[in-house]
mmCIF file of C-alpha atoms (C1' of nucleotides) in Angstrom:
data_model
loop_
_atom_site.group_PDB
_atom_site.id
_atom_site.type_symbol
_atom_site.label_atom_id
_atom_site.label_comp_id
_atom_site.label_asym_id
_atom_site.label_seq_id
_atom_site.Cartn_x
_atom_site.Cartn_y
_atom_site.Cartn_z
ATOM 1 C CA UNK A 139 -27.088 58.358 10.277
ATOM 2 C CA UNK A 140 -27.932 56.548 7.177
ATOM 3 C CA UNK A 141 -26.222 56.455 4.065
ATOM 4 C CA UNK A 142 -28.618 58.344 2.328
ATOM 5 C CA UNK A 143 -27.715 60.845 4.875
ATOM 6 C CA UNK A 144 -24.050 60.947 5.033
ATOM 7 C CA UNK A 145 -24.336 60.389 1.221
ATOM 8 C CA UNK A 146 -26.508 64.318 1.231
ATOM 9 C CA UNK A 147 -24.699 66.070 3.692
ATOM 10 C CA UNK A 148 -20.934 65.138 1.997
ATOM 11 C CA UNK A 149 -22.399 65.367 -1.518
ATOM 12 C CA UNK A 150 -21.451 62.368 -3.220
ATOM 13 C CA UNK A 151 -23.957 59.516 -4.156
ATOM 14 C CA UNK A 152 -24.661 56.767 -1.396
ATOM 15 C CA UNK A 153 -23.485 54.119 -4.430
ATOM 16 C CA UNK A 154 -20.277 55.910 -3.878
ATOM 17 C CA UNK A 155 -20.046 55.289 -0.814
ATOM 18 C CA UNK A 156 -20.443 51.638 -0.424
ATOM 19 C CA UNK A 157 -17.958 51.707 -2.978
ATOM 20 C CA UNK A 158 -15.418 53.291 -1.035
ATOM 21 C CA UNK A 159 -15.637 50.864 1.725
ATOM 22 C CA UNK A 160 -15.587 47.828 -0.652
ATOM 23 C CA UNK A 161 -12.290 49.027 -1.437
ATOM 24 C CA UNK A 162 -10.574 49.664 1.571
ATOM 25 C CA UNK A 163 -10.598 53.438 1.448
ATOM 26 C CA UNK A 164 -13.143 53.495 4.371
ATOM 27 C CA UNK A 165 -13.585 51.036 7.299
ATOM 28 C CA UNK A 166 -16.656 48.966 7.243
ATOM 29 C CA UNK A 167 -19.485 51.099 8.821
ATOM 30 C CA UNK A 168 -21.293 49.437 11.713
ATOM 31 C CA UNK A 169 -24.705 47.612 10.700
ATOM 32 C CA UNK A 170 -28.161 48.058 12.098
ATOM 33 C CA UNK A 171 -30.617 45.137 12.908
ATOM 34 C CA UNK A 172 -31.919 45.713 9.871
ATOM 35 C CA UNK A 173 -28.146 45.076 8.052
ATOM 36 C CA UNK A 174 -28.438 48.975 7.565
ATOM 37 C CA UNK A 175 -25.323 50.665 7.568
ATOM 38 C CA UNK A 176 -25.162 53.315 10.274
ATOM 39 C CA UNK A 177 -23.148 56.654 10.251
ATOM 40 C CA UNK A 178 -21.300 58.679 12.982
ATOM 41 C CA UNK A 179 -19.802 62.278 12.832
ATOM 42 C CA UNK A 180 -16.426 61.327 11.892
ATOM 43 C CA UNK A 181 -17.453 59.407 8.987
ATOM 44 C CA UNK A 182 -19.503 61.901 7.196
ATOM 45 C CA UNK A 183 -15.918 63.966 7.881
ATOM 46 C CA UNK A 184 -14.029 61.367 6.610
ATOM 47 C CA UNK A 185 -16.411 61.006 3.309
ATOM 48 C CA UNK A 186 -16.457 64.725 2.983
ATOM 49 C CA UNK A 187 -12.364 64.867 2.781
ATOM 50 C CA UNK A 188 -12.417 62.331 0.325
ATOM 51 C CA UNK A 189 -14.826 64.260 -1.946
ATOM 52 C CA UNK A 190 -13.019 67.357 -1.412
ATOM 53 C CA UNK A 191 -9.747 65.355 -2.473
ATOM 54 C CA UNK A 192 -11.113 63.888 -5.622
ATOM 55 C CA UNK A 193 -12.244 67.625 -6.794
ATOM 56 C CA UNK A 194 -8.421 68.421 -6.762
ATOM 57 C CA UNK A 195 -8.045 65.423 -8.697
ATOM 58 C CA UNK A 196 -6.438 63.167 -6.039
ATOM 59 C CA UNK A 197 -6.988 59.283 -7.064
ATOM 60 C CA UNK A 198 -8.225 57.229 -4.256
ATOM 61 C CA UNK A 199 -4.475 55.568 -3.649
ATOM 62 C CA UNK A 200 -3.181 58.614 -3.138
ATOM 63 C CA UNK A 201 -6.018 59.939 -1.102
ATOM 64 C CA UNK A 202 -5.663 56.593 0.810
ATOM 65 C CA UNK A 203 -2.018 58.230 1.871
ATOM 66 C CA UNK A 204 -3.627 61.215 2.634
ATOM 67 C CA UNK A 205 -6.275 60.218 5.064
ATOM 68 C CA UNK A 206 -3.600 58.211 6.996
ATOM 69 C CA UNK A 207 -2.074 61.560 7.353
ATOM 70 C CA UNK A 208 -4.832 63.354 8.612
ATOM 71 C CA UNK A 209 -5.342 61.034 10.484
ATOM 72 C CA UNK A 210 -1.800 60.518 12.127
ATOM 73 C CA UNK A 211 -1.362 63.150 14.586
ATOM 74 C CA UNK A 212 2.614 62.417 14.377
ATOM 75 C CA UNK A 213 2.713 63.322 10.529
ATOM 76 C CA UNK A 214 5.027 65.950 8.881
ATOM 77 C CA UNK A 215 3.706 68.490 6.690
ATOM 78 C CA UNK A 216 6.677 67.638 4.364
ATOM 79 C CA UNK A 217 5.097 63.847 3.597
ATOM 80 C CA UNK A 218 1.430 65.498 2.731
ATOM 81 C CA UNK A 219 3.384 68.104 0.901
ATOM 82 C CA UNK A 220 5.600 65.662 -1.254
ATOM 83 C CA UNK A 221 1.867 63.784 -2.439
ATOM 84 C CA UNK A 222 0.523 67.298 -3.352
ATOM 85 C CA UNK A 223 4.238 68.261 -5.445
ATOM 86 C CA UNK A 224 3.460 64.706 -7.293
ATOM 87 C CA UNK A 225 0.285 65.154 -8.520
ATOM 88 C CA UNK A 226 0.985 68.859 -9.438
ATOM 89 C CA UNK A 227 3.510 67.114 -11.642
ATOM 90 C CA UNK A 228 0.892 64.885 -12.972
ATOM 91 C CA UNK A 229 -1.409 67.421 -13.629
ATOM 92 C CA UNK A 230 0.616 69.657 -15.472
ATOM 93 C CA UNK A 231 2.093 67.343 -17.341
ATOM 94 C CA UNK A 232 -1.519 66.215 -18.683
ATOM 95 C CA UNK A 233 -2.217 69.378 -18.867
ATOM 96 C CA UNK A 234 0.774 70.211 -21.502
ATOM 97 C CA UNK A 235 -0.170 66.782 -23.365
ATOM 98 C CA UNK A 236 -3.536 68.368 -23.524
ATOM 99 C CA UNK A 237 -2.365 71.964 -24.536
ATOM 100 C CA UNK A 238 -0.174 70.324 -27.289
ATOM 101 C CA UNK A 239 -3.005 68.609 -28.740
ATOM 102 C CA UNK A 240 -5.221 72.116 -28.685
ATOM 103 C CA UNK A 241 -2.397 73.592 -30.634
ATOM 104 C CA UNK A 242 -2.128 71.158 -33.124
ATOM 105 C CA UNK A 243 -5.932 71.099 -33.919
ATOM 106 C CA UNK A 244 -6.148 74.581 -33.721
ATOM 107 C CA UNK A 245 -3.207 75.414 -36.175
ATOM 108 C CA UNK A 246 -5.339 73.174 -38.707
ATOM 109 C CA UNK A 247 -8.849 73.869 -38.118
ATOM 110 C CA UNK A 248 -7.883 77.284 -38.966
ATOM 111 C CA UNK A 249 -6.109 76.243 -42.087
ATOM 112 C CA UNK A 250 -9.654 75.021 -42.664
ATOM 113 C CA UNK A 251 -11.861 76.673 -44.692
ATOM 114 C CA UNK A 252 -14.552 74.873 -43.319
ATOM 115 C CA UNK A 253 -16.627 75.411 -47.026
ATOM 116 C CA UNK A 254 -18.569 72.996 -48.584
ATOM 117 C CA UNK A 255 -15.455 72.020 -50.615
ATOM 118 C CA UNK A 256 -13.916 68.535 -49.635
ATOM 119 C CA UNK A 257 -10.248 69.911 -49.203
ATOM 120 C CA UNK A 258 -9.032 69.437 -46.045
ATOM 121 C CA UNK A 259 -5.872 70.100 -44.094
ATOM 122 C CA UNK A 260 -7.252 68.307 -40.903
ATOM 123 C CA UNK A 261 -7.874 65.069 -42.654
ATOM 124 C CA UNK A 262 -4.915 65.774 -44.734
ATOM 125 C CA UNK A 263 -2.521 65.728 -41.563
ATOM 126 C CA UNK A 264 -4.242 62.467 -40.172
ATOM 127 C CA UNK A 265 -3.532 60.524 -43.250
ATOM 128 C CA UNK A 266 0.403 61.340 -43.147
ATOM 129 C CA UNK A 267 0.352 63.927 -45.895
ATOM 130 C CA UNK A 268 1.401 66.710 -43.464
ATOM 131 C CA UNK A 269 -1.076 69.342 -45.968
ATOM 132 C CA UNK B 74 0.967 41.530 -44.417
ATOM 133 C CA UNK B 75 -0.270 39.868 -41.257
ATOM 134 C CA UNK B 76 -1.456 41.922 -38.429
ATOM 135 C CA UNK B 77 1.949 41.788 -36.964
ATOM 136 C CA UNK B 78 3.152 43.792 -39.532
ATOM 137 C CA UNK B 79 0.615 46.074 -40.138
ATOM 138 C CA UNK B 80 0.922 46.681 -36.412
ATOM 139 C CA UNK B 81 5.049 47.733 -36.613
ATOM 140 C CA UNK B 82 4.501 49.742 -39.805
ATOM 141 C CA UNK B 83 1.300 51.733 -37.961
ATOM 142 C CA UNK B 84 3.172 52.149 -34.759
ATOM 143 C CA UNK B 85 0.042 50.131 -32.968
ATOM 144 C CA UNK B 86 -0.112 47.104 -30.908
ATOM 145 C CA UNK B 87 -2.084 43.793 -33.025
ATOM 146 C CA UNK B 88 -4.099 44.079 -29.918
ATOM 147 C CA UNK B 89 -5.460 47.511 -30.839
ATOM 148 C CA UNK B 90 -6.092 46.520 -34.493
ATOM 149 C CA UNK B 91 -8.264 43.332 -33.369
ATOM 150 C CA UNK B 92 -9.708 45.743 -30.679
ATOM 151 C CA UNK B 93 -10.708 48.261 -33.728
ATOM 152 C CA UNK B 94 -12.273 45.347 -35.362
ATOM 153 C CA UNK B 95 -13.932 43.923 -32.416
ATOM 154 C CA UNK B 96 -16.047 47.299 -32.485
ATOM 155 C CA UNK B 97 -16.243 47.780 -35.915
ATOM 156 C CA UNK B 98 -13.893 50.897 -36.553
ATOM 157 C CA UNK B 99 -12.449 49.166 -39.110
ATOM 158 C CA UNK B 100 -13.520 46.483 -41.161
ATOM 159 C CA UNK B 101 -13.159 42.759 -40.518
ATOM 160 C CA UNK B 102 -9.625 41.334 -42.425
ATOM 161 C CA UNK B 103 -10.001 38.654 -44.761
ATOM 162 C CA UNK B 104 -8.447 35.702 -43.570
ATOM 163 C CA UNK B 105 -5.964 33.021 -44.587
ATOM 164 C CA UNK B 106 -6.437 29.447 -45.469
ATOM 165 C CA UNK B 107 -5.070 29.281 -41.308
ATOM 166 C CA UNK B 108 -7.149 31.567 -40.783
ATOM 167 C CA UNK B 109 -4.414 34.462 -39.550
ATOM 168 C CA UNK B 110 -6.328 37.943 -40.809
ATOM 169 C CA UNK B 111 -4.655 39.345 -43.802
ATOM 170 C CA UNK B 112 -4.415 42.845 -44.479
ATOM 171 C CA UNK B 113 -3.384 45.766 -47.850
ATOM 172 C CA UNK B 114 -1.484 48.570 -48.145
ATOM 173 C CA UNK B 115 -4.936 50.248 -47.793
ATOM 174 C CA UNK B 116 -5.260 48.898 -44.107
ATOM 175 C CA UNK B 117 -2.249 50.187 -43.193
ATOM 176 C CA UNK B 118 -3.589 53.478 -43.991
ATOM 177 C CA UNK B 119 -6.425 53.211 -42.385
ATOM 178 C CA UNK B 120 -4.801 52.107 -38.939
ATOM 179 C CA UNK B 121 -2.324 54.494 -39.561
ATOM 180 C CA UNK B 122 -4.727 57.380 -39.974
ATOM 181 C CA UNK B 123 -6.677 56.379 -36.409
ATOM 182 C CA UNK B 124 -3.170 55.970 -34.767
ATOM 183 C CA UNK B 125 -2.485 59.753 -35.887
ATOM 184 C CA UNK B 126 -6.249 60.691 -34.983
ATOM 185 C CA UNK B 127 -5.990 59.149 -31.326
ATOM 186 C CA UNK B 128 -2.793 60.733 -30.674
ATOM 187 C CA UNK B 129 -4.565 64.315 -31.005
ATOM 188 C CA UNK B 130 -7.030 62.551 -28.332
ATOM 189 C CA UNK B 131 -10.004 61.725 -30.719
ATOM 190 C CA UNK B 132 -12.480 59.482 -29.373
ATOM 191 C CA UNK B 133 -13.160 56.091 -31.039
ATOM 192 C CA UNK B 134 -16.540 57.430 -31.827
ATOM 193 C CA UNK B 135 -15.187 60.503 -33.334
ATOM 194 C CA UNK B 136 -12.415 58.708 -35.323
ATOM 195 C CA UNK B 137 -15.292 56.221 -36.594
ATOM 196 C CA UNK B 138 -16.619 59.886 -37.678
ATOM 197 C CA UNK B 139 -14.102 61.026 -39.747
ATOM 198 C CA UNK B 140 -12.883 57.999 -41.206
ATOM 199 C CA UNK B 141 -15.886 57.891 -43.090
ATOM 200 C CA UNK B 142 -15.801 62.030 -43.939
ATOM 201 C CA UNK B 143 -12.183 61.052 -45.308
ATOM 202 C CA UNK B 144 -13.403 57.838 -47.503
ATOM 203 C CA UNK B 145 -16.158 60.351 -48.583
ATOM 204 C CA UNK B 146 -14.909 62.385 -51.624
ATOM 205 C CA UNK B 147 -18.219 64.490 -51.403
ATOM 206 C CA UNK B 148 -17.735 65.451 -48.087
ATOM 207 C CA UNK B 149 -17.521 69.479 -46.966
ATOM 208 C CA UNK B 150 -14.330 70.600 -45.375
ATOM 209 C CA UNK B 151 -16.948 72.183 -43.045
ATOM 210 C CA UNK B 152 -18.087 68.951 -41.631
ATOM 211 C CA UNK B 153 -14.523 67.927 -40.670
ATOM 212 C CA UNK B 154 -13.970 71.241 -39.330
ATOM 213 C CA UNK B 155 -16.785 71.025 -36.872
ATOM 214 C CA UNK B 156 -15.790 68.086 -35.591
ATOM 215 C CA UNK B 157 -12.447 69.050 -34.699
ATOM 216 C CA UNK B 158 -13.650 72.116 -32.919
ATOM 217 C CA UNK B 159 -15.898 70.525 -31.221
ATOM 218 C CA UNK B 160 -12.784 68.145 -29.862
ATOM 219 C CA UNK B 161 -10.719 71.702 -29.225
ATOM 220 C CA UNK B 162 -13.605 73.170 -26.631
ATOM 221 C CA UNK B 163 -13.685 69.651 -24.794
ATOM 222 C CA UNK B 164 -10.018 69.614 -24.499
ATOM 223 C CA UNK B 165 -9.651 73.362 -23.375
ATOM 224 C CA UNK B 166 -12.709 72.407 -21.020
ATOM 225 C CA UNK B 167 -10.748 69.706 -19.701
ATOM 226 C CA UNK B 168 -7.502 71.608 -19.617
ATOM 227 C CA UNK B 169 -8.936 74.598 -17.712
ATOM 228 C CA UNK B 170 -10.319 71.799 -14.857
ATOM 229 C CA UNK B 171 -7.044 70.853 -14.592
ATOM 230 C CA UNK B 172 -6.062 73.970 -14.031
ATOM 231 C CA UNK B 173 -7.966 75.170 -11.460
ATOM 232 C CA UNK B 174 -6.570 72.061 -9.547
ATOM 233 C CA UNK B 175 -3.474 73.311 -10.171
ATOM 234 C CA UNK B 176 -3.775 76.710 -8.913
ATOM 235 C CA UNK B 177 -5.323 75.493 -5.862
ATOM 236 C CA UNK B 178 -2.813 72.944 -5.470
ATOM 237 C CA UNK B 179 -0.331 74.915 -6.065
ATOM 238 C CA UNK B 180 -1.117 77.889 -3.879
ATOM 239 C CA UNK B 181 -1.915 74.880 -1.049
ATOM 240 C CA UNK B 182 1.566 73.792 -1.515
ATOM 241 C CA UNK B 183 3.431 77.143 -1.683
ATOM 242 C CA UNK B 184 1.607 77.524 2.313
ATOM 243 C CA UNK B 185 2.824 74.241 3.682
ATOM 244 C CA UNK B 186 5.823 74.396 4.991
ATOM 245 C CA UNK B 187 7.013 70.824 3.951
ATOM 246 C CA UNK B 188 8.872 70.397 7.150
ATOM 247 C CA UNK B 189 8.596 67.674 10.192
ATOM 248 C CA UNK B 190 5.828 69.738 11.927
ATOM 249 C CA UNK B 191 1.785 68.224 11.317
ATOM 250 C CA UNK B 192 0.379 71.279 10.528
ATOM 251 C CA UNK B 193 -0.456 71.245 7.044
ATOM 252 C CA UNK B 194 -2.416 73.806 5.105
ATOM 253 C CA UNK B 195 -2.953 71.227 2.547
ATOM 254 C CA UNK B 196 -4.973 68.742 4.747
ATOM 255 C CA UNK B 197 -7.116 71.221 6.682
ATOM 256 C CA UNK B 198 -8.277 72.386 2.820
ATOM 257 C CA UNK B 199 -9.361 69.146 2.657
ATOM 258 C CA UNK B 200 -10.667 68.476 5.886
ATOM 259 C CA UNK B 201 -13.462 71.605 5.242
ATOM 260 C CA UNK B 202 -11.407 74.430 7.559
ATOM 261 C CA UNK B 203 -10.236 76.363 4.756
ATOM 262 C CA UNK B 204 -7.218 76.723 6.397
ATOM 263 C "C1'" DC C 277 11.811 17.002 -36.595
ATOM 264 C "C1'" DT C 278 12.355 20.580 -33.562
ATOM 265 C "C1'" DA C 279 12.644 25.276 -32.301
ATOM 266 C "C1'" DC C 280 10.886 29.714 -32.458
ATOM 267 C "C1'" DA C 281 8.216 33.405 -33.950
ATOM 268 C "C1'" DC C 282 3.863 34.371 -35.079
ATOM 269 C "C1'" DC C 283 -1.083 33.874 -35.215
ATOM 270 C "C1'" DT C 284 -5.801 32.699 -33.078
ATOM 271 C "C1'" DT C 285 -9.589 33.186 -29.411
ATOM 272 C "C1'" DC C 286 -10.931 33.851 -24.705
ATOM 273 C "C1'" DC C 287 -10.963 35.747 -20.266
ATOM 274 C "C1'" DC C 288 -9.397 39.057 -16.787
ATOM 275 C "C1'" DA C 289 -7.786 43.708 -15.102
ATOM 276 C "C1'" DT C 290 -7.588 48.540 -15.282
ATOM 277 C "C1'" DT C 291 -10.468 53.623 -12.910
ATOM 278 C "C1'" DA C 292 -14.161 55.408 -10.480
ATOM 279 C "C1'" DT C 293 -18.260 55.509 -11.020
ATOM 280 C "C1'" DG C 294 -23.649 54.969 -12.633
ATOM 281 C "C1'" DG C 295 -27.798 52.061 -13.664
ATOM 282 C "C1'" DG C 296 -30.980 48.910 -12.496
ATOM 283 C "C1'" DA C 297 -33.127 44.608 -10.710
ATOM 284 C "C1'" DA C 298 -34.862 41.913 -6.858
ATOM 285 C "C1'" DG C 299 -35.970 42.063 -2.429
ATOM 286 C "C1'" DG C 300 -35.976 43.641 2.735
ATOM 287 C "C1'" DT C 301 -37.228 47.765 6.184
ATOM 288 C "C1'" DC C 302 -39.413 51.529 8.218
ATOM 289 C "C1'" DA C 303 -42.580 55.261 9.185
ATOM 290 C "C1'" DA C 304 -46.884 57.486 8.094
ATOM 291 C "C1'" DG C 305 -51.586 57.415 7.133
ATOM 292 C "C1'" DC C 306 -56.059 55.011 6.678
ATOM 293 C "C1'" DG D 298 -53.510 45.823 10.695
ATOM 294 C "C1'" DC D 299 -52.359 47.021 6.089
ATOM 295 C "C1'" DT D 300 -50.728 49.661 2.347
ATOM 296 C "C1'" DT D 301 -47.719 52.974 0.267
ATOM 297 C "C1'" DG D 302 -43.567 55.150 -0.602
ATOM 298 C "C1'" DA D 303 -39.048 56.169 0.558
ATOM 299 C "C1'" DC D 304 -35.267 54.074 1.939
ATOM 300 C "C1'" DC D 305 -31.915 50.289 2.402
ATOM 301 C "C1'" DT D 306 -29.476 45.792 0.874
ATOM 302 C "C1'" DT D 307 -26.674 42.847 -2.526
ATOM 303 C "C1'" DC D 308 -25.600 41.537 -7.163
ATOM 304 C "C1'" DC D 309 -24.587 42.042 -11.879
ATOM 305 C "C1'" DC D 310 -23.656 44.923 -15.950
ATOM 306 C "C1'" DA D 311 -21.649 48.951 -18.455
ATOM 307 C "C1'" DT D 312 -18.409 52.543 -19.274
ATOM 308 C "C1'" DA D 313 -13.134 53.659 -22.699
ATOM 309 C "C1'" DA D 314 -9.446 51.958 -24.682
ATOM 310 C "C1'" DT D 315 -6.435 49.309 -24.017
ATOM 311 C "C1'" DG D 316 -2.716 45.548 -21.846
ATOM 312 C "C1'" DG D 317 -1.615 40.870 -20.039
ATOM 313 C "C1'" DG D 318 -1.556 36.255 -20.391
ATOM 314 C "C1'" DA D 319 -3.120 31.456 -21.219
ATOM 315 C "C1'" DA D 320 -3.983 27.649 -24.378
ATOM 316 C "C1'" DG D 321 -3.424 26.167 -28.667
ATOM 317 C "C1'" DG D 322 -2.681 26.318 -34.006
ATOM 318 C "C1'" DT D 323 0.768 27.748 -38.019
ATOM 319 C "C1'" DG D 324 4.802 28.493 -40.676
ATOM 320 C "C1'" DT D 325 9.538 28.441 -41.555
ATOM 321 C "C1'" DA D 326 14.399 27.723 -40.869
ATOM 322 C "C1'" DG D 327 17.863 24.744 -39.600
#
DNA sequence: CTACACCTTCCCATTATGGGAAGGTCAAGC
DNA sequence: GCTTGACCTTCCCATAATGGGAAGGTGTAG
């Protein structure tokens, strides 16, 4: 397989890709005469994993540690477990940075009358007046 | 006041304030016979104002947006109003992706056992067997 | 006069991509 | 055989919003 192909059948761009073996994540793929990189099985697996693992939100260190552990037939659940528990954390804690932000805004956009008049509680708050 | 100062009293880094120069957010400072930029009381607001702004996650091009709706005395309330809306749905878009990782993760997690076995729910999610 | 704190500009690094140029390859059709 | 078009290659640039650090000038206090 080409790139192209791999690049199709595991959904991410082929620019992708090349970019994950510049960085270590994959292993170099094996060239054609023609310098072509060429594709088995197991790769367009391996790409495929790493796709599904950035959906979740994974970043590629951590989804480095993870496809050593798919990999390693020896692994315990607990070590793939303990990356999963860490980016929960992560996530939820962006998430409540997020959420704290929504509530802010939303508390004074509706303190907004949102008229032509140039009063404004939003604008208010971001210059230190607290409305 | 120097930029060191202005950069204490508006809880920013200098770096940030040349950075906000750099790209025109906020105007150049007029310099010293040295040639160190020299800032007003005015300044101070201003930085302090896009501190407050970025900490509710506006982007630099939204800040640049309503900096000039608050140095506008004509401006509608509605204008600065539809900005920040607009910044509350990306947000809760962005908050609800994070979510869905996390109840995926989550529910992942809660069916791996964590102990010294391999077998991991987590990794065959991401290997395509769906577990 | 010497520290020391502060300022300047400039360049590099971050994260995970996308865009695009310049040029080589391959298969199909004429 | 030759052209065309789809594919591949590498290389460089851009993103957003900073932080780090080097090399060198400035200003003041002792």
């Amino acid at each position: 397989m080409h790139i192209g192909q791999v690049a199709d059948a595991a959904g991410v761009s082929a620019k992708r890709i090349r970019y994950y073996e510049q960085i270590g994540l994959i292993d170099a793929a094996r060239r054609s005469d023609a310098g072509y990189r060429v594709y088995e099985e197991r790769d367009l697996h391996t790409v495929h994993f790493i796709r599904r693992a950035r959906q979740l939100g994974f970043s590629i260190p951590q989804i480095a540690t993870l496809l050593a552990l798919w990999r390693d037939r020896q692994r315990c659940s607990a070590d793939v477990k303990k990356v999963a528990l860490a980016h929960i954390e992560e996530l939820r804690r962006k998430i409540a940075e997020l959420q704290s932000m929504v509530d802010t805004l939303d508390d004074l956009a509706t303190r907004c009358d949102g008229g032509s008049r140039p009063d404004c509680p939003i604008l208010a708050e971001l210059q230190g007046v607290g409305s």
